[in-house]
Amino acid sequence: MESRNWIGGEWNKPKAGTLEIRNPSDLAETVGYVHLSGKGELLEAVDAARSAQPKWAAMTGAARGECLYRMAGLLEAHGAELANLASSEMGKPIAEMRGEVARGVQLLRYYAAEGVRANGQMIPSAFVNVKQYSVRVPLGVAAVITPWNFPVAIPIWKIAPALICGNTVVWKPAENGCLTAVKLAEIFAEASLPAGTLNLIIGKGSVVGEALLEEAKIDAISFTGSSATGLRVAAASAARNLKYQTEMGGKNAAVVLRDADLDAAVAAVVSGAFRSAGQKCTATSRVIVEGAVYDEFASKTTEAIAKLRMANAKHEGAYLGPVASLEQFKTVNEYVVTALAEARTVAVGSSADGEGEGYYISPLLVEGVGADHRLVQEEVFGPLAVMLPAANIDEAIGLVNRTVFGLSASVFTRDLNNAFRFLDEAEAGMVRVNQETGGVEYQAPFGGMKDSSSHSREQGQSALDFYTHLKTCAIQYR
Ligand code: NAD
């Protein structure tokens, strides 16, 4: 497969360079070629979106909703092909990838229905014969910058609410999620969207991403990715007074208290830490366990990790596949080396024997480092988690909050008082009881506190706040 740009309803091959994409599960397989764009193509995409926007916004919400329903139907019909491609491109196990595609369909249908839902509020006036109300109006052209780790769901949870609110979109996916992005755009191209409503631009963050931030005539940017890039997006947007949202990294904690259902906690912690090879912003990377159950929890978790199957992402039984890219392999391995040198190993999972050469990193759980150690403070974004003991819930919550991140946090307990205390005091945008740190539902707000986010929320009804201005209208009628 070869990548293409989709600009103003036309497909073009950009010419600013080409990357070969190898399957991270089996490096002998070339999945395709990504052709990179320069600034000129990006500006063309923005112009196309700008020209299409007034007509798209003038359509009724119901008509825009019909487009989104068609996109959902097409995605459902072609979901298997898309999941296969994404699994080959970035190594997410096929079963998880199918789930991600199904989530994309749900998101499209959820936002399609917004086209006919109430928009705004009647607000009583203090004056006679005055009616006043608020109404949501589109921002204009929304730029959507996405990472590779959810190459289908994250773009859709940005694109769908942007479109239903009457914005047009320029989408720049991550370099190693581009083939999936092109396939998704090809699927959407069959949905009869007006030309220029959704535009796909393939290119490097340092080239087309920077041009989007610095000079493109856009009205808003929704970004998901690393904290370093997110802070750059925020600074550039603020300098131009663009509306922006940034969803960034995490260092999510799961707390296991002495009264927890330990078997359920083990399953949730293992899933949170090692599914998707730990490459979720909401992955569990700190496991804080009350002293009384620390050893028992460690031994049950060790047994569970020994049973995990790491394999080619296309194998139905793969619990985890490789990490996504050479860059990921190098970064995560550097943390593994630190962990093996500076921490004690609690458990290490099996290797991917017989799978050929790929970017496989065995699941690893370690202990014995202090709360300020880099393994406890920095986002690893790989299958590596660290255990920390806590004397009681006070100490556990203190550890949860002792980080610059604040995306997701869980507690495992059967005590309602502990559960509510945790929900109140954990500094994270998503807090959960007896559930893993990953896996939020699409109809609920998604986002973090502290350095994990620019503090707005995605998904659910919150996305509508980001993709619109709220206009206050008042009428004196007699
Ligand atoms: P990244 O920051 O390297 O890249 C994200 C996107 O930004 C890519 O499309 C990239 O091309 C683009 N980009 C890079 N430099 C840019 C620049 N100077 N200007 C504009 N755009 C630029 O992140 P990644 O490696 O793709 O993704 C992994 C990170 O994403 C992890 O830190 C993870 O926690 C985070 N993430 C967060 C969430 C969330 O919702 N909080 C969800 C998924 C992933």
Short mmCIF file of C-alpha atoms and ligand atoms in Angstrom, two decimals:
data_model
loop_
_atom_site.label_atom_id
_atom_site.label_comp_id
_atom_site.label_asym_id
_atom_site.label_seq_id
_atom_site.Cartn_x
_atom_site.Cartn_y
_atom_site.Cartn_z
CA MET A 1 0.00 0.00 0.00
CA GLU A 2 1.10 3.57 -0.68
CA SER A 3 -0.08 6.63 1.17
CA ARG A 4 -1.87 9.54 -0.50
CA ASN A 5 -3.21 12.89 0.59
CA TRP A 6 -6.94 13.56 0.34
CA ILE A 7 -7.39 17.27 -0.31
CA GLY A 8 -10.57 18.95 -1.55
CA GLY A 9 -11.99 15.56 -2.53
CA GLU A 10 -8.95 14.68 -4.71
CA TRP A 11 -6.29 12.05 -4.03
CA ASN A 12 -2.65 13.09 -4.58
CA LYS A 13 0.74 11.58 -3.96
CA PRO A 14 2.99 14.06 -2.12
CA LYS A 15 6.63 14.31 -3.11
CA ALA A 16 8.66 15.52 -0.12
CA GLY A 17 10.12 12.09 0.69
CA THR A 18 9.12 8.48 1.31
CA LEU A 19 9.28 6.21 4.36
CA GLU A 20 9.16 2.44 4.16
CA ILE A 21 6.90 0.92 6.82
CA ARG A 22 7.91 -2.52 8.13
CA ASN A 23 5.57 -4.69 10.15
CA PRO A 24 6.79 -4.43 13.78
CA SER A 25 5.63 -8.04 14.37
CA ASP A 26 7.74 -9.31 11.48
CA LEU A 27 10.34 -6.92 10.13
CA ALA A 28 10.78 -9.00 6.97
CA GLU A 29 7.36 -7.73 5.79
CA THR A 30 7.03 -4.31 4.15
CA VAL A 31 3.53 -3.04 4.90
CA GLY A 32 3.75 -0.07 2.57
CA TYR A 33 5.26 3.28 1.71
CA VAL A 34 4.40 6.62 3.24
CA HIS A 35 4.88 9.62 0.94
CA LEU A 36 5.49 12.81 2.84
CA SER A 37 4.06 16.25 2.16
CA GLY A 38 5.67 19.65 2.36
CA LYS A 39 4.24 22.93 3.55
CA GLY A 40 2.64 23.68 0.16
CA GLU A 41 0.35 20.66 0.30
CA LEU A 42 -0.60 21.45 3.88
CA LEU A 43 -1.63 24.98 2.93
CA GLU A 44 -3.66 23.57 0.03
CA ALA A 45 -5.47 21.26 2.42
CA VAL A 46 -6.29 24.16 4.72
CA ASP A 47 -7.56 26.24 1.77
CA ALA A 48 -9.78 23.35 0.68
CA ALA A 49 -11.20 23.05 4.19
CA ARG A 50 -11.74 26.81 4.40
CA SER A 51 -13.61 26.93 1.06
CA ALA A 52 -15.84 24.00 2.00
CA GLN A 53 -16.71 25.22 5.48
CA PRO A 54 -19.55 27.74 4.90
CA LYS A 55 -21.56 25.28 2.80
CA TRP A 56 -21.00 22.44 5.27
CA ALA A 57 -22.05 24.67 8.18
CA ALA A 58 -25.15 25.80 6.27
CA MET A 59 -26.41 22.23 5.95
CA THR A 60 -28.85 21.15 8.65
CA GLY A 61 -27.48 19.19 11.57
CA ALA A 62 -29.68 16.33 10.40
CA ALA A 63 -28.03 16.32 6.96
CA ARG A 64 -24.54 16.39 8.49
CA GLY A 65 -25.68 13.59 10.76
CA GLU A 66 -26.69 11.52 7.73
CA CYS A 67 -23.12 11.86 6.42
CA LEU A 68 -21.76 10.59 9.72
CA TYR A 69 -24.22 7.66 9.71
CA ARG A 70 -22.96 6.75 6.22
CA MET A 71 -19.34 6.97 7.47
CA ALA A 72 -20.28 4.64 10.34
CA GLY A 73 -21.94 2.12 8.02
CA LEU A 74 -18.96 2.09 5.67
CA LEU A 75 -16.52 1.71 8.54
CA GLU A 76 -18.53 -1.21 9.89
CA ALA A 77 -18.53 -2.85 6.45
CA HIS A 78 -14.77 -2.42 5.91
CA GLY A 79 -13.70 -2.73 9.54
CA ALA A 80 -11.95 -6.10 9.17
CA GLU A 81 -9.60 -4.86 6.41
CA LEU A 82 -8.83 -1.71 8.36
CA ALA A 83 -8.10 -3.61 11.58
CA ASN A 84 -5.76 -5.97 9.69
CA LEU A 85 -3.83 -3.11 8.16
CA ALA A 86 -3.50 -1.21 11.45
CA SER A 87 -2.36 -4.35 13.24
CA SER A 88 0.37 -4.81 10.61
CA GLU A 89 1.35 -1.17 10.67
CA MET A 90 1.70 -0.59 14.43
CA GLY A 91 1.51 -4.02 16.06
CA LYS A 92 -1.70 -3.82 18.09
CA PRO A 93 -3.15 -7.33 18.56
CA ILE A 94 -5.85 -7.98 16.01
CA ALA A 95 -8.61 -8.64 18.56
CA GLU A 96 -7.93 -5.28 20.24
CA MET A 97 -7.74 -3.57 16.86
CA ARG A 98 -11.16 -4.93 15.89
CA GLY A 99 -12.48 -3.55 19.16
CA GLU A 100 -10.98 -0.17 18.33
CA VAL A 101 -12.67 -0.12 14.92
CA ALA A 102 -16.00 -1.03 16.55
CA ARG A 103 -15.47 1.89 18.93
CA GLY A 104 -14.97 4.15 15.91
CA VAL A 105 -18.36 3.06 14.55
CA GLN A 106 -20.02 3.78 17.90
CA LEU A 107 -18.42 7.22 18.09
CA LEU A 108 -19.63 8.13 14.60
CA ARG A 109 -23.19 7.08 15.43
CA TYR A 110 -23.13 8.89 18.77
CA TYR A 111 -22.06 12.16 17.13
CA ALA A 112 -24.34 11.66 14.09
CA ALA A 113 -27.28 11.79 16.51
CA GLU A 114 -26.06 15.16 17.84
CA GLY A 115 -27.22 16.65 14.54
CA VAL A 116 -30.80 16.51 15.78
CA ARG A 117 -30.27 17.02 19.50
CA ALA A 118 -31.02 20.23 21.40
CA ASN A 119 -28.31 22.82 20.89
CA GLY A 120 -28.19 25.67 23.40
CA GLN A 121 -30.50 26.90 26.13
CA MET A 122 -33.29 29.42 26.66
CA ILE A 123 -32.11 31.87 29.30
CA PRO A 124 -34.68 34.00 31.16
CA SER A 125 -34.27 37.75 30.66
CA ALA A 126 -34.55 40.36 33.41
CA PHE A 127 -36.39 42.62 30.93
CA VAL A 128 -39.92 42.34 29.56
CA ASN A 129 -40.46 41.16 26.00
CA VAL A 130 -36.93 39.93 25.66
CA LYS A 131 -36.07 36.40 24.70
CA GLN A 132 -32.52 35.29 25.05
CA TYR A 133 -30.85 32.02 24.29
CA SER A 134 -27.48 30.45 23.70
CA VAL A 135 -26.58 28.47 20.62
CA ARG A 136 -23.49 26.58 19.55
CA VAL A 137 -21.85 27.76 16.32
CA PRO A 138 -18.91 26.14 14.50
CA LEU A 139 -15.36 27.38 14.92
CA GLY A 140 -14.46 27.08 11.22
CA VAL A 141 -11.50 24.91 10.20
CA ALA A 142 -10.31 22.44 12.83
CA ALA A 143 -6.85 20.86 12.64
CA VAL A 144 -6.65 17.38 14.08
CA ILE A 145 -3.19 16.01 15.01
CA THR A 146 -3.18 12.40 16.14
CA PRO A 147 -0.75 9.78 17.54
CA TRP A 148 -0.20 6.24 16.29
CA ASN A 149 -1.34 4.23 19.29
CA PHE A 150 -5.09 4.43 18.58
CA PRO A 151 -4.89 5.06 14.84
CA VAL A 152 -8.66 4.73 14.28
CA ALA A 153 -10.49 5.68 17.48
CA ILE A 154 -8.60 8.87 18.36
CA PRO A 155 -8.97 10.46 14.89
CA ILE A 156 -12.67 9.59 14.91
CA TRP A 157 -13.28 10.97 18.38
CA LYS A 158 -11.95 14.28 17.10
CA ILE A 159 -13.24 14.29 13.50
CA ALA A 160 -16.82 13.19 14.26
CA PRO A 161 -17.67 15.93 16.79
CA ALA A 162 -15.79 18.53 14.71
CA LEU A 163 -17.88 17.68 11.63
CA ILE A 164 -21.26 17.41 13.31
CA CYS A 165 -20.77 20.88 14.80
CA GLY A 166 -20.29 22.33 11.29
CA ASN A 167 -16.49 22.58 11.13
CA THR A 168 -14.38 21.26 8.31
CA VAL A 169 -11.26 19.30 9.17
CA VAL A 170 -7.60 18.98 8.22
CA TRP A 171 -6.27 15.76 9.72
CA LYS A 172 -2.55 15.07 10.22
CA PRO A 173 -1.93 11.54 11.53
CA ALA A 174 1.31 10.30 13.12
CA GLU A 175 4.07 9.15 10.77
CA ASN A 176 3.64 5.49 11.67
CA GLY A 177 -0.15 5.46 11.56
CA CYS A 178 -0.39 6.93 8.07
CA LEU A 179 -1.32 3.84 6.09
CA THR A 180 -4.24 3.19 8.44
CA ALA A 181 -5.21 6.85 8.15
CA VAL A 182 -5.26 6.66 4.35
CA LYS A 183 -7.37 3.50 4.43
CA LEU A 184 -9.80 5.16 6.85
CA ALA A 185 -10.04 8.23 4.61
CA GLU A 186 -10.63 5.96 1.58
CA ILE A 187 -13.53 4.37 3.48
CA PHE A 188 -14.94 7.79 4.38
CA ALA A 189 -14.49 8.99 0.79
CA GLU A 190 -17.39 6.69 -0.17
CA ALA A 191 -19.74 8.52 2.22
CA SER A 192 -20.43 11.43 -0.20
CA LEU A 193 -19.09 14.13 2.07
CA PRO A 194 -18.89 17.44 0.20
CA ALA A 195 -15.37 17.90 -1.24
CA GLY A 196 -13.01 19.56 1.25
CA THR A 197 -15.09 18.74 4.33
CA LEU A 198 -12.47 16.28 5.57
CA ASN A 199 -8.89 16.52 4.33
CA LEU A 200 -6.00 14.20 5.08
CA ILE A 201 -2.43 15.42 4.97
CA ILE A 202 0.43 12.97 5.36
CA GLY A 203 3.71 14.39 6.62
CA LYS A 204 6.15 14.84 9.42
CA GLY A 205 5.26 16.67 12.59
CA SER A 206 8.35 18.80 12.19
CA VAL A 207 7.24 19.92 8.71
CA VAL A 208 3.47 19.89 8.19
CA GLY A 209 2.69 19.87 11.92
CA GLU A 210 4.83 22.96 12.42
CA ALA A 211 3.27 24.68 9.39
CA LEU A 212 -0.16 24.01 10.86
CA LEU A 213 0.90 25.58 14.14
CA GLU A 214 2.74 28.53 12.70
CA GLU A 215 0.98 29.78 9.60
CA ALA A 216 -2.03 27.79 8.41
CA LYS A 217 -5.34 29.69 8.50
CA ILE A 218 -7.06 27.38 10.94
CA ASP A 219 -9.37 28.17 13.82
CA ALA A 220 -8.64 25.37 16.27
CA ILE A 221 -6.27 22.50 16.95
CA SER A 222 -7.09 19.28 18.71
CA PHE A 223 -3.90 17.37 19.52
CA THR A 224 -3.18 14.03 21.14
CA GLY A 225 0.40 12.86 21.64
CA SER A 226 3.41 13.29 23.87
CA SER A 227 3.68 15.99 26.50
CA ALA A 228 6.69 17.57 24.78
CA THR A 229 4.81 18.08 21.51
CA GLY A 230 1.61 19.02 23.33
CA LEU A 231 3.31 21.87 25.14
CA ARG A 232 4.67 23.11 21.82
CA VAL A 233 1.14 22.96 20.33
CA ALA A 234 -0.24 24.86 23.32
CA ALA A 235 2.41 27.61 23.16
CA ALA A 236 2.04 28.11 19.40
CA SER A 237 -1.76 28.14 19.62
CA ALA A 238 -1.79 30.61 22.49
CA ALA A 239 0.53 32.93 20.56
CA ARG A 240 -1.99 32.97 17.67
CA ASN A 241 -5.08 32.92 19.91
CA LEU A 242 -6.23 29.64 18.35
CA LYS A 243 -8.59 27.48 20.34
CA TYR A 244 -6.66 24.36 21.29
CA GLN A 245 -6.84 21.18 23.27
CA THR A 246 -3.92 18.89 24.07
CA GLU A 247 -4.26 15.38 25.47
CA MET A 248 -0.83 14.15 26.48
CA GLY A 249 1.07 11.60 28.53
CA GLY A 250 0.24 9.69 31.68
CA LYS A 251 1.83 7.78 34.56
CA ASN A 252 -1.30 6.07 35.72
CA ALA A 253 -1.52 4.35 39.09
CA ALA A 254 -3.58 1.39 40.25
CA VAL A 255 -3.93 1.12 44.02
CA VAL A 256 -4.63 -2.30 45.56
CA LEU A 257 -5.90 -2.09 49.13
CA ARG A 258 -5.92 -4.91 51.69
CA ASP A 259 -9.68 -5.52 51.27
CA ALA A 260 -9.57 -5.83 47.46
CA ASP A 261 -10.75 -8.84 45.50
CA LEU A 262 -7.15 -9.73 44.68
CA ASP A 263 -7.88 -11.98 41.70
CA ALA A 264 -9.96 -9.28 40.05
CA ALA A 265 -7.29 -6.68 40.85
CA VAL A 266 -4.53 -8.84 39.34
CA ALA A 267 -6.48 -9.33 36.10
CA ALA A 268 -7.20 -5.59 35.82
CA VAL A 269 -3.63 -4.54 36.62
CA VAL A 270 -2.13 -7.01 34.14
CA SER A 271 -4.55 -5.89 31.44
CA GLY A 272 -3.96 -2.21 32.20
CA ALA A 273 -0.19 -2.59 32.15
CA PHE A 274 0.39 -4.99 29.28
CA ARG A 275 -2.41 -4.88 26.71
CA SER A 276 -1.32 -2.92 23.63
CA ALA A 277 2.19 -3.60 25.00
CA GLY A 278 1.61 -0.78 27.50
CA GLN A 279 1.27 1.78 24.71
CA LYS A 280 -1.88 3.46 25.96
CA CYS A 281 -1.89 6.90 27.51
CA THR A 282 -4.10 5.33 30.21
CA ALA A 283 -1.86 2.25 30.72
CA THR A 284 -1.19 1.23 34.32
CA SER A 285 2.46 1.94 34.99
CA ARG A 286 2.53 2.29 38.78
CA VAL A 287 1.02 -0.42 40.98
CA ILE A 288 0.68 0.77 44.58
CA VAL A 289 -0.12 -2.08 46.96
CA GLU A 290 -1.03 -1.95 50.65
CA GLY A 291 1.65 -3.72 52.72
CA ALA A 292 -0.68 -6.38 54.15
CA VAL A 293 -1.39 -7.87 50.69
CA TYR A 294 1.80 -6.87 48.88
CA ASP A 295 3.45 -10.30 48.76
CA GLU A 296 0.27 -12.17 47.88
CA PHE A 297 -0.54 -9.69 45.13
CA ALA A 298 3.01 -9.90 43.77
CA SER A 299 2.91 -13.68 43.65
CA LYS A 300 -0.53 -13.84 41.96
CA THR A 301 0.58 -11.21 39.45
CA THR A 302 3.76 -13.15 38.71
CA GLU A 303 1.65 -16.23 37.87
CA ALA A 304 -0.62 -14.14 35.63
CA ILE A 305 2.30 -12.55 33.77
CA ALA A 306 3.83 -15.98 33.15
CA LYS A 307 0.66 -16.95 31.25
CA LEU A 308 0.59 -13.94 28.90
CA ARG A 309 1.21 -14.75 25.26
CA MET A 310 3.33 -12.28 23.38
CA ALA A 311 3.10 -13.00 19.66
CA ASN A 312 2.69 -11.59 16.17
CA ALA A 313 -0.16 -9.07 16.44
CA LYS A 314 -2.12 -10.99 13.81
CA HIS A 315 -2.38 -14.11 16.00
CA GLU A 316 -5.85 -14.33 17.49
CA GLY A 317 -4.39 -15.44 20.81
CA ALA A 318 -1.81 -12.64 21.16
CA TYR A 319 -2.31 -10.86 24.50
CA LEU A 320 0.32 -8.40 23.47
CA GLY A 321 2.33 -7.89 20.32
CA PRO A 322 5.50 -5.93 19.68
CA VAL A 323 5.97 -2.25 20.38
CA ALA A 324 5.09 -0.10 17.41
CA SER A 325 8.35 1.06 15.88
CA LEU A 326 12.13 1.10 16.08
CA GLU A 327 11.94 4.41 17.93
CA GLN A 328 9.59 2.89 20.51
CA PHE A 329 11.79 -0.22 20.76
CA LYS A 330 14.85 1.89 21.55
CA THR A 331 13.12 4.16 24.07
CA VAL A 332 11.35 1.37 25.94
CA ASN A 333 14.47 -0.82 25.98
CA GLU A 334 16.39 1.98 27.58
CA TYR A 335 13.89 1.93 30.48
CA VAL A 336 14.14 -1.88 30.62
CA VAL A 337 17.91 -1.63 30.96
CA THR A 338 17.49 0.91 33.78
CA ALA A 339 14.91 -1.34 35.45
CA LEU A 340 17.12 -4.41 35.28
CA ALA A 341 20.07 -2.46 36.68
CA GLU A 342 18.37 -0.33 39.34
CA ALA A 343 15.23 -2.21 40.40
CA ARG A 344 14.35 -5.79 41.45
CA THR A 345 12.42 -7.92 39.00
CA VAL A 346 9.08 -9.17 40.34
CA ALA A 347 8.02 -10.89 37.14
CA VAL A 348 9.04 -11.10 33.54
CA GLY A 349 6.79 -12.53 30.82
CA SER A 350 7.75 -14.88 28.05
CA SER A 351 9.51 -13.78 24.91
CA ALA A 352 8.05 -14.07 21.41
CA ASP A 353 9.98 -17.18 20.45
CA GLY A 354 9.43 -18.41 16.92
CA GLU A 355 7.87 -15.16 15.74
CA GLY A 356 10.70 -13.97 13.55
CA GLU A 357 12.41 -10.65 14.07
CA GLY A 358 10.18 -7.94 15.48
CA TYR A 359 10.11 -5.20 18.08
CA TYR A 360 9.16 -7.53 20.94
CA ILE A 361 9.71 -6.51 24.54
CA SER A 362 8.67 -8.97 27.27
CA PRO A 363 6.27 -7.73 29.96
CA LEU A 364 8.22 -6.65 33.01
CA LEU A 365 7.11 -5.84 36.57
CA VAL A 366 9.71 -4.44 38.95
CA GLU A 367 9.95 -3.12 42.53
CA GLY A 368 12.45 -1.69 44.93
CA VAL A 369 12.88 1.87 43.63
CA GLY A 370 11.97 5.08 45.44
CA ALA A 371 8.94 7.21 44.63
CA ASP A 372 11.04 9.78 42.80
CA HIS A 373 12.96 7.33 40.62
CA ARG A 374 12.57 7.92 36.88
CA LEU A 375 10.81 4.53 36.49
CA VAL A 376 8.09 5.90 38.80
CA GLN A 377 7.99 9.42 37.40
CA GLU A 378 8.49 9.21 33.61
CA GLU A 379 6.08 7.85 31.03
CA VAL A 380 7.61 4.65 29.60
CA PHE A 381 4.86 3.84 27.06
CA GLY A 382 5.79 0.17 26.96
CA PRO A 383 5.17 -3.13 28.79
CA LEU A 384 6.93 -2.12 32.00
CA ALA A 385 5.27 -1.40 35.34
CA VAL A 386 6.65 -0.69 38.78
CA MET A 387 5.26 -1.81 42.17
CA LEU A 388 5.37 0.42 45.22
CA PRO A 389 4.33 -0.54 48.75
CA ALA A 390 2.05 1.72 50.80
CA ALA A 391 1.35 1.40 54.52
CA ASN A 392 -2.27 2.52 54.19
CA ILE A 393 -4.68 4.45 51.97
CA ASP A 394 -3.24 7.83 53.00
CA GLU A 395 0.20 6.86 51.80
CA ALA A 396 -1.25 5.25 48.68
CA ILE A 397 -3.14 8.40 47.65
CA GLY A 398 -0.02 10.47 48.39
CA LEU A 399 1.95 8.29 45.97
CA VAL A 400 -0.77 8.42 43.32
CA ASN A 401 -0.62 12.20 43.34
CA ARG A 402 3.19 12.45 43.49
CA THR A 403 3.64 12.96 39.75
CA VAL A 404 3.25 15.74 37.22
CA PHE A 405 0.73 13.62 35.30
CA GLY A 406 -2.97 13.22 36.06
CA LEU A 407 -4.73 11.19 33.41
CA SER A 408 -6.25 8.08 34.97
CA ALA A 409 -6.14 6.29 38.35
CA SER A 410 -7.81 3.22 39.86
CA VAL A 411 -8.37 1.76 43.29
CA PHE A 412 -9.24 -1.84 44.10
CA THR A 413 -11.24 -2.12 47.31
CA ARG A 414 -14.49 -3.50 48.72
CA ASP A 415 -14.82 -0.62 51.19
CA LEU A 416 -17.16 2.13 50.04
CA ASN A 417 -15.46 4.72 52.25
CA ASN A 418 -12.07 4.01 50.69
CA ALA A 419 -13.62 4.04 47.23
CA PHE A 420 -15.21 7.46 47.65
CA ARG A 421 -12.15 8.87 49.34
CA PHE A 422 -10.05 7.81 46.38
CA LEU A 423 -12.53 9.23 43.87
CA ASP A 424 -12.42 12.53 45.77
CA GLU A 425 -8.68 12.79 46.35
CA ALA A 426 -6.90 11.16 43.39
CA GLU A 427 -5.63 13.90 41.09
CA ALA A 428 -6.62 12.43 37.74
CA GLY A 429 -9.19 13.27 35.08
CA MET A 430 -10.53 9.71 35.11
CA VAL A 431 -10.80 7.89 38.43
CA ARG A 432 -12.15 4.40 38.80
CA VAL A 433 -13.01 1.81 41.41
CA ASN A 434 -12.39 -1.89 40.69
CA GLN A 435 -11.72 -1.13 37.01
CA GLU A 436 -8.44 -0.93 35.14
CA THR A 437 -6.96 2.48 34.37
CA GLY A 438 -7.54 2.12 30.60
CA GLY A 439 -10.76 1.87 28.66
CA VAL A 440 -13.09 4.81 29.12
CA GLU A 441 -16.52 4.73 27.47
CA TYR A 442 -17.05 7.01 24.46
CA GLN A 443 -20.14 8.74 25.85
CA ALA A 444 -18.20 9.91 28.93
CA PRO A 445 -15.74 12.83 29.03
CA PHE A 446 -12.10 11.84 28.45
CA GLY A 447 -9.07 13.82 29.56
CA GLY A 448 -6.53 14.51 32.24
CA MET A 449 -5.49 16.92 34.96
CA LYS A 450 -2.06 18.50 35.58
CA ASP A 451 0.47 17.96 32.76
CA SER A 452 -1.66 15.30 31.05
CA SER A 453 -4.00 17.75 29.39
CA SER A 454 -4.85 21.34 28.56
CA HIS A 455 -7.83 20.72 30.83
CA SER A 456 -10.68 20.56 28.34
CA ARG A 457 -12.27 17.18 27.65
CA GLU A 458 -12.80 15.00 24.60
CA GLN A 459 -15.61 12.55 23.80
CA GLY A 460 -19.13 12.54 25.24
CA GLN A 461 -20.93 15.87 25.27
CA SER A 462 -17.69 17.65 26.26
CA ALA A 463 -16.33 17.42 22.72
CA LEU A 464 -19.19 19.67 21.56
CA ASP A 465 -17.89 22.41 23.88
CA PHE A 466 -14.49 22.30 22.22
CA TYR A 467 -15.66 22.32 18.60
CA THR A 468 -18.07 25.26 18.98
CA HIS A 469 -18.32 28.82 20.13
CA LEU A 470 -21.24 29.50 22.42
CA LYS A 471 -23.15 32.49 21.09
CA THR A 472 -25.61 34.39 23.29
CA CYS A 473 -28.59 35.79 21.37
CA ALA A 474 -31.12 38.31 22.66
CA ILE A 475 -34.30 39.60 20.95
CA GLN A 476 -36.44 42.59 22.03
CA TYR A 477 -39.72 41.77 20.32
CA ARG A 478 -42.23 44.47 21.22
P1 NAD B 1 4.08 12.63 19.37
O1 NAD B 1 3.92 13.82 20.25
O2 NAD B 1 5.43 12.26 18.94
O3 NAD B 1 3.24 12.82 18.04
C1 NAD B 1 1.85 13.09 18.06
C2 NAD B 1 1.48 13.82 16.78
O4 NAD B 1 2.09 15.12 16.79
C3 NAD B 1 1.97 13.14 15.51
O5 NAD B 1 0.99 13.29 14.50
C4 NAD B 1 3.22 13.93 15.16
O6 NAD B 1 3.56 13.89 13.80
C5 NAD B 1 2.78 15.33 15.58
N1 NAD B 1 3.89 16.25 15.81
C6 NAD B 1 5.15 15.96 16.20
N2 NAD B 1 5.88 17.10 16.30
C7 NAD B 1 5.06 18.12 15.97
C8 NAD B 1 5.23 19.53 15.90
N3 NAD B 1 6.39 20.12 16.18
N4 NAD B 1 4.17 20.26 15.54
C9 NAD B 1 2.97 19.70 15.28
N5 NAD B 1 2.75 18.37 15.31
C10 NAD B 1 3.79 17.59 15.66
O7 NAD B 1 3.35 11.41 20.13
P2 NAD B 1 3.27 9.89 19.67
O8 NAD B 1 4.59 9.23 19.91
O9 NAD B 1 2.65 9.79 18.32
O10 NAD B 1 2.20 9.30 20.71
C11 NAD B 1 2.52 8.80 21.97
C12 NAD B 1 2.16 9.79 23.04
O11 NAD B 1 0.78 10.12 22.93
C13 NAD B 1 2.32 9.26 24.46
O12 NAD B 1 2.95 10.25 25.24
C14 NAD B 1 0.89 9.05 24.94
O13 NAD B 1 0.70 9.13 26.33
C15 NAD B 1 0.18 10.12 24.21
N6 NAD B 1 -1.25 9.82 24.10
C16 NAD B 1 -2.11 10.55 24.87
C17 NAD B 1 -3.47 10.27 24.82
C18 NAD B 1 -4.45 11.07 25.65
O14 NAD B 1 -5.61 11.11 25.29
N7 NAD B 1 -4.02 11.72 26.71
C19 NAD B 1 -3.94 9.25 23.99
C20 NAD B 1 -3.03 8.53 23.22
C21 NAD B 1 -1.68 8.84 23.28
#
